[in-house]
Each structure stands twice: as C-alpha cells, then as structure tokens.
PDB file of C-alpha atoms and ligand atoms in Angstrom:
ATOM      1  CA  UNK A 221      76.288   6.935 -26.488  1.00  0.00           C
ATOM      2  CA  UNK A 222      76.512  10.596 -25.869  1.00  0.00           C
ATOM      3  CA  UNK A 223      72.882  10.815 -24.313  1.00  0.00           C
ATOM      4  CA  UNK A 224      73.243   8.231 -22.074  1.00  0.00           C
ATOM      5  CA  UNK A 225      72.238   8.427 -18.721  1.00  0.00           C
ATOM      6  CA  UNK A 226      74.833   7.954 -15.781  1.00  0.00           C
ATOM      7  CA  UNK A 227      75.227   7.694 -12.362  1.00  0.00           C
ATOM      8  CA  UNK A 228      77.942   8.334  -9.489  1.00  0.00           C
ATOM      9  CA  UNK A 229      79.133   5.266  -8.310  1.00  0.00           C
ATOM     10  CA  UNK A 230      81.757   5.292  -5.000  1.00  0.00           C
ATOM     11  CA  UNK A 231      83.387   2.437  -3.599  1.00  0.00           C
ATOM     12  CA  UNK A 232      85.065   2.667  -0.274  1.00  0.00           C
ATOM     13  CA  UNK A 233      86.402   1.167   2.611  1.00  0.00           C
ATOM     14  CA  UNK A 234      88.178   1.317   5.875  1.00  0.00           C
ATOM     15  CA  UNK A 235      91.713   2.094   4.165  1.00  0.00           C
ATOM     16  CA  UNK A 236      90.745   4.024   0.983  1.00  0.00           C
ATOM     17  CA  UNK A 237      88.721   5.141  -2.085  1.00  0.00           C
ATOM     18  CA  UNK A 238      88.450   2.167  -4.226  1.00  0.00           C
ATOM     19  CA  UNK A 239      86.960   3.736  -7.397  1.00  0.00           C
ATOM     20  CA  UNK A 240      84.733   7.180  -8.184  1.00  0.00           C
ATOM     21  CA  UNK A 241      83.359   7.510 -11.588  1.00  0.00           C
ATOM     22  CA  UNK A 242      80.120   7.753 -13.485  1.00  0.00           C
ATOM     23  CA  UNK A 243      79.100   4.931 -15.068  1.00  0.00           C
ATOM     24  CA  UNK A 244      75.766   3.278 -17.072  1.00  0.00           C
ATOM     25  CA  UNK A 245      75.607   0.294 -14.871  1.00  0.00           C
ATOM     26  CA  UNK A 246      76.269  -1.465 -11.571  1.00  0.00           C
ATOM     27  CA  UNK A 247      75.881  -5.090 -11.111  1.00  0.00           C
ATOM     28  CA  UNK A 248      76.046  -5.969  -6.852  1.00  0.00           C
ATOM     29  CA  UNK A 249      76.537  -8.808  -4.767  1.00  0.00           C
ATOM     30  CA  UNK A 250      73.854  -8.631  -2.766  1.00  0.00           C
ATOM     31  CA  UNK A 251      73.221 -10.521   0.483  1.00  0.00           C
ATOM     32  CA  UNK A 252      70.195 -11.889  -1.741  1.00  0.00           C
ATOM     33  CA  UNK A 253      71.362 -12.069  -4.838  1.00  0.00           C
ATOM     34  CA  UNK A 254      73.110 -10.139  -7.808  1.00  0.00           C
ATOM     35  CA  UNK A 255      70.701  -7.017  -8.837  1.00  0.00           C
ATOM     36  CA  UNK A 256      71.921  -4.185 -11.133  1.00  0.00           C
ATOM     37  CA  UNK A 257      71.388  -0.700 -10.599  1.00  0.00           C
ATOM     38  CA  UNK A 258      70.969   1.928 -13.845  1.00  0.00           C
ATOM     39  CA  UNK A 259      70.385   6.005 -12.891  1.00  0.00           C
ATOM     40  CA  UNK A 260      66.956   6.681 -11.201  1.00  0.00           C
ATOM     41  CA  UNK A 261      66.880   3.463  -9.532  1.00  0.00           C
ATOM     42  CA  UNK A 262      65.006   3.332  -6.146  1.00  0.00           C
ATOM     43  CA  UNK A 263      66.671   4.476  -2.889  1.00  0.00           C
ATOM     44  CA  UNK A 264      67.500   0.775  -1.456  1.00  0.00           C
ATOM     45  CA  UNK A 265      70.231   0.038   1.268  1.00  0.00           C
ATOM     46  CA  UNK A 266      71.450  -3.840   0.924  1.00  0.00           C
ATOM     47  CA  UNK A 267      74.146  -5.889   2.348  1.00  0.00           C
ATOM     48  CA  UNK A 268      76.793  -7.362   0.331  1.00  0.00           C
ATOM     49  CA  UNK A 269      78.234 -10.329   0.216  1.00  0.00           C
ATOM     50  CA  UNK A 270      81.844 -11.521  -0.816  1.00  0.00           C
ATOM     51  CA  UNK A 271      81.753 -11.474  -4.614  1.00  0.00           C
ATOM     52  CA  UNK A 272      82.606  -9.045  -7.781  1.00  0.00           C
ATOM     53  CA  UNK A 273      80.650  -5.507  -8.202  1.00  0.00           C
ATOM     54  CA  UNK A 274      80.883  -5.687 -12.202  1.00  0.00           C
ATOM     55  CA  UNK A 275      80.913  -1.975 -13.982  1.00  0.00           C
ATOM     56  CA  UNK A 276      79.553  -0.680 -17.231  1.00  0.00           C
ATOM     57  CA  UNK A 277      81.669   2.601 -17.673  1.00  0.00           C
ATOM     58  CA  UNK A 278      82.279   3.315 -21.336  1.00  0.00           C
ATOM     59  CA  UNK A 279      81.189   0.636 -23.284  1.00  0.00           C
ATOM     60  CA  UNK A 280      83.365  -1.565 -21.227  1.00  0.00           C
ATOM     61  CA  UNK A 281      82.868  -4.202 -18.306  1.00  0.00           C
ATOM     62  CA  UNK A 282      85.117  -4.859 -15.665  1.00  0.00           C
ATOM     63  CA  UNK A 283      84.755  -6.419 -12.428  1.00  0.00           C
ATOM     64  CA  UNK A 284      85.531  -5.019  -8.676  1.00  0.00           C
ATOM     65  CA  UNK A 285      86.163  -7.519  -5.859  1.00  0.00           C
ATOM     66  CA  UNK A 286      84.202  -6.980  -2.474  1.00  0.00           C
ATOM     67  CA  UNK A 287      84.507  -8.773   0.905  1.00  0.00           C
ATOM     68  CA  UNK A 288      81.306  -8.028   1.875  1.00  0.00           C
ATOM     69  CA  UNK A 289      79.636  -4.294   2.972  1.00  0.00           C
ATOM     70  CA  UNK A 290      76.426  -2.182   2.427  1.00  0.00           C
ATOM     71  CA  UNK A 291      75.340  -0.317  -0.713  1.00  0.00           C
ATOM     72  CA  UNK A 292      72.868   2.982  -0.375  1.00  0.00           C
ATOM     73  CA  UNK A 293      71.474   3.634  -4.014  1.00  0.00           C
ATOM     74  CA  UNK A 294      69.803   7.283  -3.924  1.00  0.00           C
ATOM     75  CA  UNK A 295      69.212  10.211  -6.288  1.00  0.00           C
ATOM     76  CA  UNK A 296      71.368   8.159  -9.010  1.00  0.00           C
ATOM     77  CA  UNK A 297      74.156   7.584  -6.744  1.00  0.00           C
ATOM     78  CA  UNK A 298      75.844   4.359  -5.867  1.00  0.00           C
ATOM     79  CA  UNK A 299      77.634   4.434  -2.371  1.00  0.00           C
ATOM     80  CA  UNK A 300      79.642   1.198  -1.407  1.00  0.00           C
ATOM     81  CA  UNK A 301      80.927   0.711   1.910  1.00  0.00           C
ATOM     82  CA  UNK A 302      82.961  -2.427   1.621  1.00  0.00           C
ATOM     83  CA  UNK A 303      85.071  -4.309   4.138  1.00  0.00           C
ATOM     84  CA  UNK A 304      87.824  -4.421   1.418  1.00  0.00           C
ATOM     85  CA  UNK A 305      87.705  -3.933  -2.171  1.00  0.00           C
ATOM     86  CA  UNK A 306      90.387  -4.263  -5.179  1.00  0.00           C
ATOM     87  CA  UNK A 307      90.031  -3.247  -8.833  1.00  0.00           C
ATOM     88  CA  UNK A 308      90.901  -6.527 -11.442  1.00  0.00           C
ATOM     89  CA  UNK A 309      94.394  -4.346 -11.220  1.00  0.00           C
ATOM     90  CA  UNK A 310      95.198  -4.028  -7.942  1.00  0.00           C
ATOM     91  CA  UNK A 311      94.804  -7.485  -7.269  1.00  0.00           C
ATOM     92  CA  UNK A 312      97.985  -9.655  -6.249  1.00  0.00           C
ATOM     93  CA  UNK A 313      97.348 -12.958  -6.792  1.00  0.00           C
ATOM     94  CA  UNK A 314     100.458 -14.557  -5.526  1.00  0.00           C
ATOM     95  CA  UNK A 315      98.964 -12.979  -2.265  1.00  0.00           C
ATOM     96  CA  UNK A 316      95.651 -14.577  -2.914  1.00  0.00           C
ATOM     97  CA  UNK A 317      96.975 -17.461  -3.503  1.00  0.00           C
ATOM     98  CA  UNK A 318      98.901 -18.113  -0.345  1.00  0.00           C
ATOM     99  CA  UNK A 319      95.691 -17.155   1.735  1.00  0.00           C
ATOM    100  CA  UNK A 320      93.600 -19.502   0.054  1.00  0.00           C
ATOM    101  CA  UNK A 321      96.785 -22.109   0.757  1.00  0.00           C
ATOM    102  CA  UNK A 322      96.719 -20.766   4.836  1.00  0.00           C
ATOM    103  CA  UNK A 323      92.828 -20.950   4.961  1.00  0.00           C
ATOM    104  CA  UNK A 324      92.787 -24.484   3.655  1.00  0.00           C
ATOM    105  CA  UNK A 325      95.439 -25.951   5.757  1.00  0.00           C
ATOM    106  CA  UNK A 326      93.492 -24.268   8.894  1.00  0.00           C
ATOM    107  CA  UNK A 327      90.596 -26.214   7.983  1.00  0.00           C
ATOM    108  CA  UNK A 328      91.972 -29.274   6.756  1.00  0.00           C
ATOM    109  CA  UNK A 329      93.327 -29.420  10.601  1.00  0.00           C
ATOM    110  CA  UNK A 330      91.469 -27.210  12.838  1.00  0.00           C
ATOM    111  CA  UNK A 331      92.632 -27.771  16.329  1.00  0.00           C
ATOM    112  CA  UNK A 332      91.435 -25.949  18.748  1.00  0.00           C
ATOM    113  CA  UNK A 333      93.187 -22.722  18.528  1.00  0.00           C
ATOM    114  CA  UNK A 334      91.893 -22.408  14.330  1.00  0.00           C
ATOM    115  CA  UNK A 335      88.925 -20.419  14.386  1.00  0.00           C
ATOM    116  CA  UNK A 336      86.860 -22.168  11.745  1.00  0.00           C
ATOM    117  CA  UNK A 337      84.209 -19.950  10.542  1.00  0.00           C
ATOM    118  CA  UNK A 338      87.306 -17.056  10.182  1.00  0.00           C
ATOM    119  CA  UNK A 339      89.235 -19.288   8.012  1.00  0.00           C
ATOM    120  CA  UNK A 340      85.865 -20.126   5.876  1.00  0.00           C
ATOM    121  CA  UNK A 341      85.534 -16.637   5.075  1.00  0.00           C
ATOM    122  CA  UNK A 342      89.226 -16.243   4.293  1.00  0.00           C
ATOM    123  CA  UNK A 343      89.108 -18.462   1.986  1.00  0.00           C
ATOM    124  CA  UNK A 344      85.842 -17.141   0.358  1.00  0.00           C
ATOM    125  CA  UNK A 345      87.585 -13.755   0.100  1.00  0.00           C
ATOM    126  CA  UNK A 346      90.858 -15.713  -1.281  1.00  0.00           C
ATOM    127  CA  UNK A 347      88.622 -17.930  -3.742  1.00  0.00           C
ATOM    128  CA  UNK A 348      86.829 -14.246  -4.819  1.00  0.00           C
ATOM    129  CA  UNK A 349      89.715 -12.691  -5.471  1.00  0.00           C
ATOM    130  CA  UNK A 350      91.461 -15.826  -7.846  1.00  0.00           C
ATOM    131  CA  UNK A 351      87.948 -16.223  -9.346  1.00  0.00           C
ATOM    132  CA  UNK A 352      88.141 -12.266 -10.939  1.00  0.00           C
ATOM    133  CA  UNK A 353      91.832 -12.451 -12.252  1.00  0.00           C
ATOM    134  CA  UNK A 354      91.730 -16.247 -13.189  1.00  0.00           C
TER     135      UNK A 354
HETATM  136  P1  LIG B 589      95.411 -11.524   3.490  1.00  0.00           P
HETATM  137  O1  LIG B 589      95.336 -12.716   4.418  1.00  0.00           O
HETATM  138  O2  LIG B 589      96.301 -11.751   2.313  1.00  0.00           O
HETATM  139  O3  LIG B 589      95.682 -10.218   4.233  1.00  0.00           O
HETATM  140  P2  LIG B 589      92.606 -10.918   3.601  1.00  0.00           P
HETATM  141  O4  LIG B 589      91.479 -11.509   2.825  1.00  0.00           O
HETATM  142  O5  LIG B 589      92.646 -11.229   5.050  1.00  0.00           O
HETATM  143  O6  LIG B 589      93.960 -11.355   2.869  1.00  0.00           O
HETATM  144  P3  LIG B 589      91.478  -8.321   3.800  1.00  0.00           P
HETATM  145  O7  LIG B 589      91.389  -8.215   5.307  1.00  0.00           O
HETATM  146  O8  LIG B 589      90.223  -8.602   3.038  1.00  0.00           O
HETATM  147  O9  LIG B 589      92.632  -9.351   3.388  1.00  0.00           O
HETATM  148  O10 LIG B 589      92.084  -6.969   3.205  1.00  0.00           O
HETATM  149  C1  LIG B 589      93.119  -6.212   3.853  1.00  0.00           C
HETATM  150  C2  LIG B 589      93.689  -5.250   2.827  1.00  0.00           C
HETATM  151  O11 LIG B 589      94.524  -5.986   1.901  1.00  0.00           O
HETATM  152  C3  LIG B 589      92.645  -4.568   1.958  1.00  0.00           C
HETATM  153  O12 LIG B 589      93.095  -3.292   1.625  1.00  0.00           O
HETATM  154  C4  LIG B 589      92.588  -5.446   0.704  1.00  0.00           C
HETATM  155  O13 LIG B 589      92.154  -4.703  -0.420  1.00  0.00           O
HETATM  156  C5  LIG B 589      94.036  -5.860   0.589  1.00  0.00           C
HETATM  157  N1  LIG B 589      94.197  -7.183  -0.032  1.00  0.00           N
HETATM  158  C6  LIG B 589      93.966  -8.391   0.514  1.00  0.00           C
HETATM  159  N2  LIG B 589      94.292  -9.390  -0.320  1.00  0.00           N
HETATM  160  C7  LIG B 589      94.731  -8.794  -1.458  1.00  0.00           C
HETATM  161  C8  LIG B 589      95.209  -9.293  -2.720  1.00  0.00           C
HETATM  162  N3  LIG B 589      95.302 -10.597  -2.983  1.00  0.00           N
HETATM  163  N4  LIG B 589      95.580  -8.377  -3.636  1.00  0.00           N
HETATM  164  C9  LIG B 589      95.505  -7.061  -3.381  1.00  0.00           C
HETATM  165  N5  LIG B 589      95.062  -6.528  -2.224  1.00  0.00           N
HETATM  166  C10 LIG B 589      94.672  -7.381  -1.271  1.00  0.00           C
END
C-alpha cells in the first residue's frame, strides 16, 4: 500500500553491511523470544540470539540469518549489530553443511583439546543457517 508506514532497518556486522532498506516489518530473535517491530515502536535495546530476522519489505517475506548481536529500535529505525549475518542468498550451504559435519564430530568425541561449548554454538549457527535455505 502506498500509505503505508515504514521504517529504516540496518543490519551489520564486523565484516560488512548486511542489508539497508525500509521496510513494514521486522520480526527478531530476541534473547527472550521472537518480537516484531512496525514504525513508532518503542526505543528498546535487546540481545539476539542465533536465529532468522524475517522482513516484510514489499508485500514480501524473507528471512535473514543472525549469529547472535544487539538490536537498538529508535525513532522508527531498526539497527542490528550482529556477530554475522547472511541474506537467504548469500548463504552457501555446502559450507554450512560441512560445519555442522565438523561441530558434530567435535562433540561426538570431545577430547580434551575440543572446546565443547564452541562447537555447540557452531553447530547452532550451522543448524540456523540449513534451517533458512532448507
Ligand atoms: P564456518 O566454520 O564455515 O566459518 P562459522 O559459523 O564459524 O562458519 P561465522 O564466524 O559465523 O562462521 O561467520 C564468518 C563469516 O562467514 C561471516 O561473514 C558469515 O556471514 C560467513 N559465513 C559463515 N558461514 C556461511 C555460510 N554457510 N554461507 C555464507 N556465509 C557464511
């Protein structure tokens, strides 16, 4: 709809700008649970988990993949900072796949050089990322 209302939404990280665009809707991991943000929401900062931002922009819905991050929501303007983030697009799953293969193998045998709670989260981000494309 012409009239509708929108709102920046920027998602960043370490390495680059992820995505910049005005859109209806943002749906966000957050540390405690999923919560979507529409223009003139409340200033909020949250934590994110490891999970998919998902985007209303144009009458369509797509999904980003986060590995966790913050989100500052103020004056209709969405601001991720995320450890990592890929658009459905940018995401290689052959890559994905062979992390989730390393990350299991770690903890199907963790001696005592495997760092256990850095391959769980490995293999969350690995899981995440064959969960949006799959
Ligand atoms: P890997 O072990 O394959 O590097 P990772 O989960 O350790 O995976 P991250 O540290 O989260 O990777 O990300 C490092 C960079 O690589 C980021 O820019 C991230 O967007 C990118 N990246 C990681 N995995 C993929 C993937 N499967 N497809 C596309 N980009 C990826």
């Amino acid at each position: 709809m012409a009239d509708e209302k929108l709102q920046r939404l920027e998602i960043v990280t370490p390495e680059r700008k992820v995505y910049t665009e005005d859109v209806r809707m943002a749906v966000l991991p957050g540390s405690e649970g999923e919560f979507g943000v529409l223009p003139d929401h409340a200033a909020l900062v949250s934590a994110l988990k490891i999970g998919v931002i998902r985007v209303h922009h144009e009458g369509k819905v797509f999904k980003i993949t986060v590995s966790g991050g913050f989100v500052e929501v103020r004056d209709s303007k969405v601001t991720v900072l995320a450890n990592s983030a890929e658009r459905e697009d940018q995401i290689d799953q052959e890559r994905a796949a062979a992390a989730k293969e390393r990350a299991e193998q770690r903890l199907a045998a963790p001696g005592p050089e495997i760092d256990v709670a850095r391959a769980e989260v490995a293999l969350k981000r690995a899981l995440n990322r064959l969960n949006a494309v799959g």
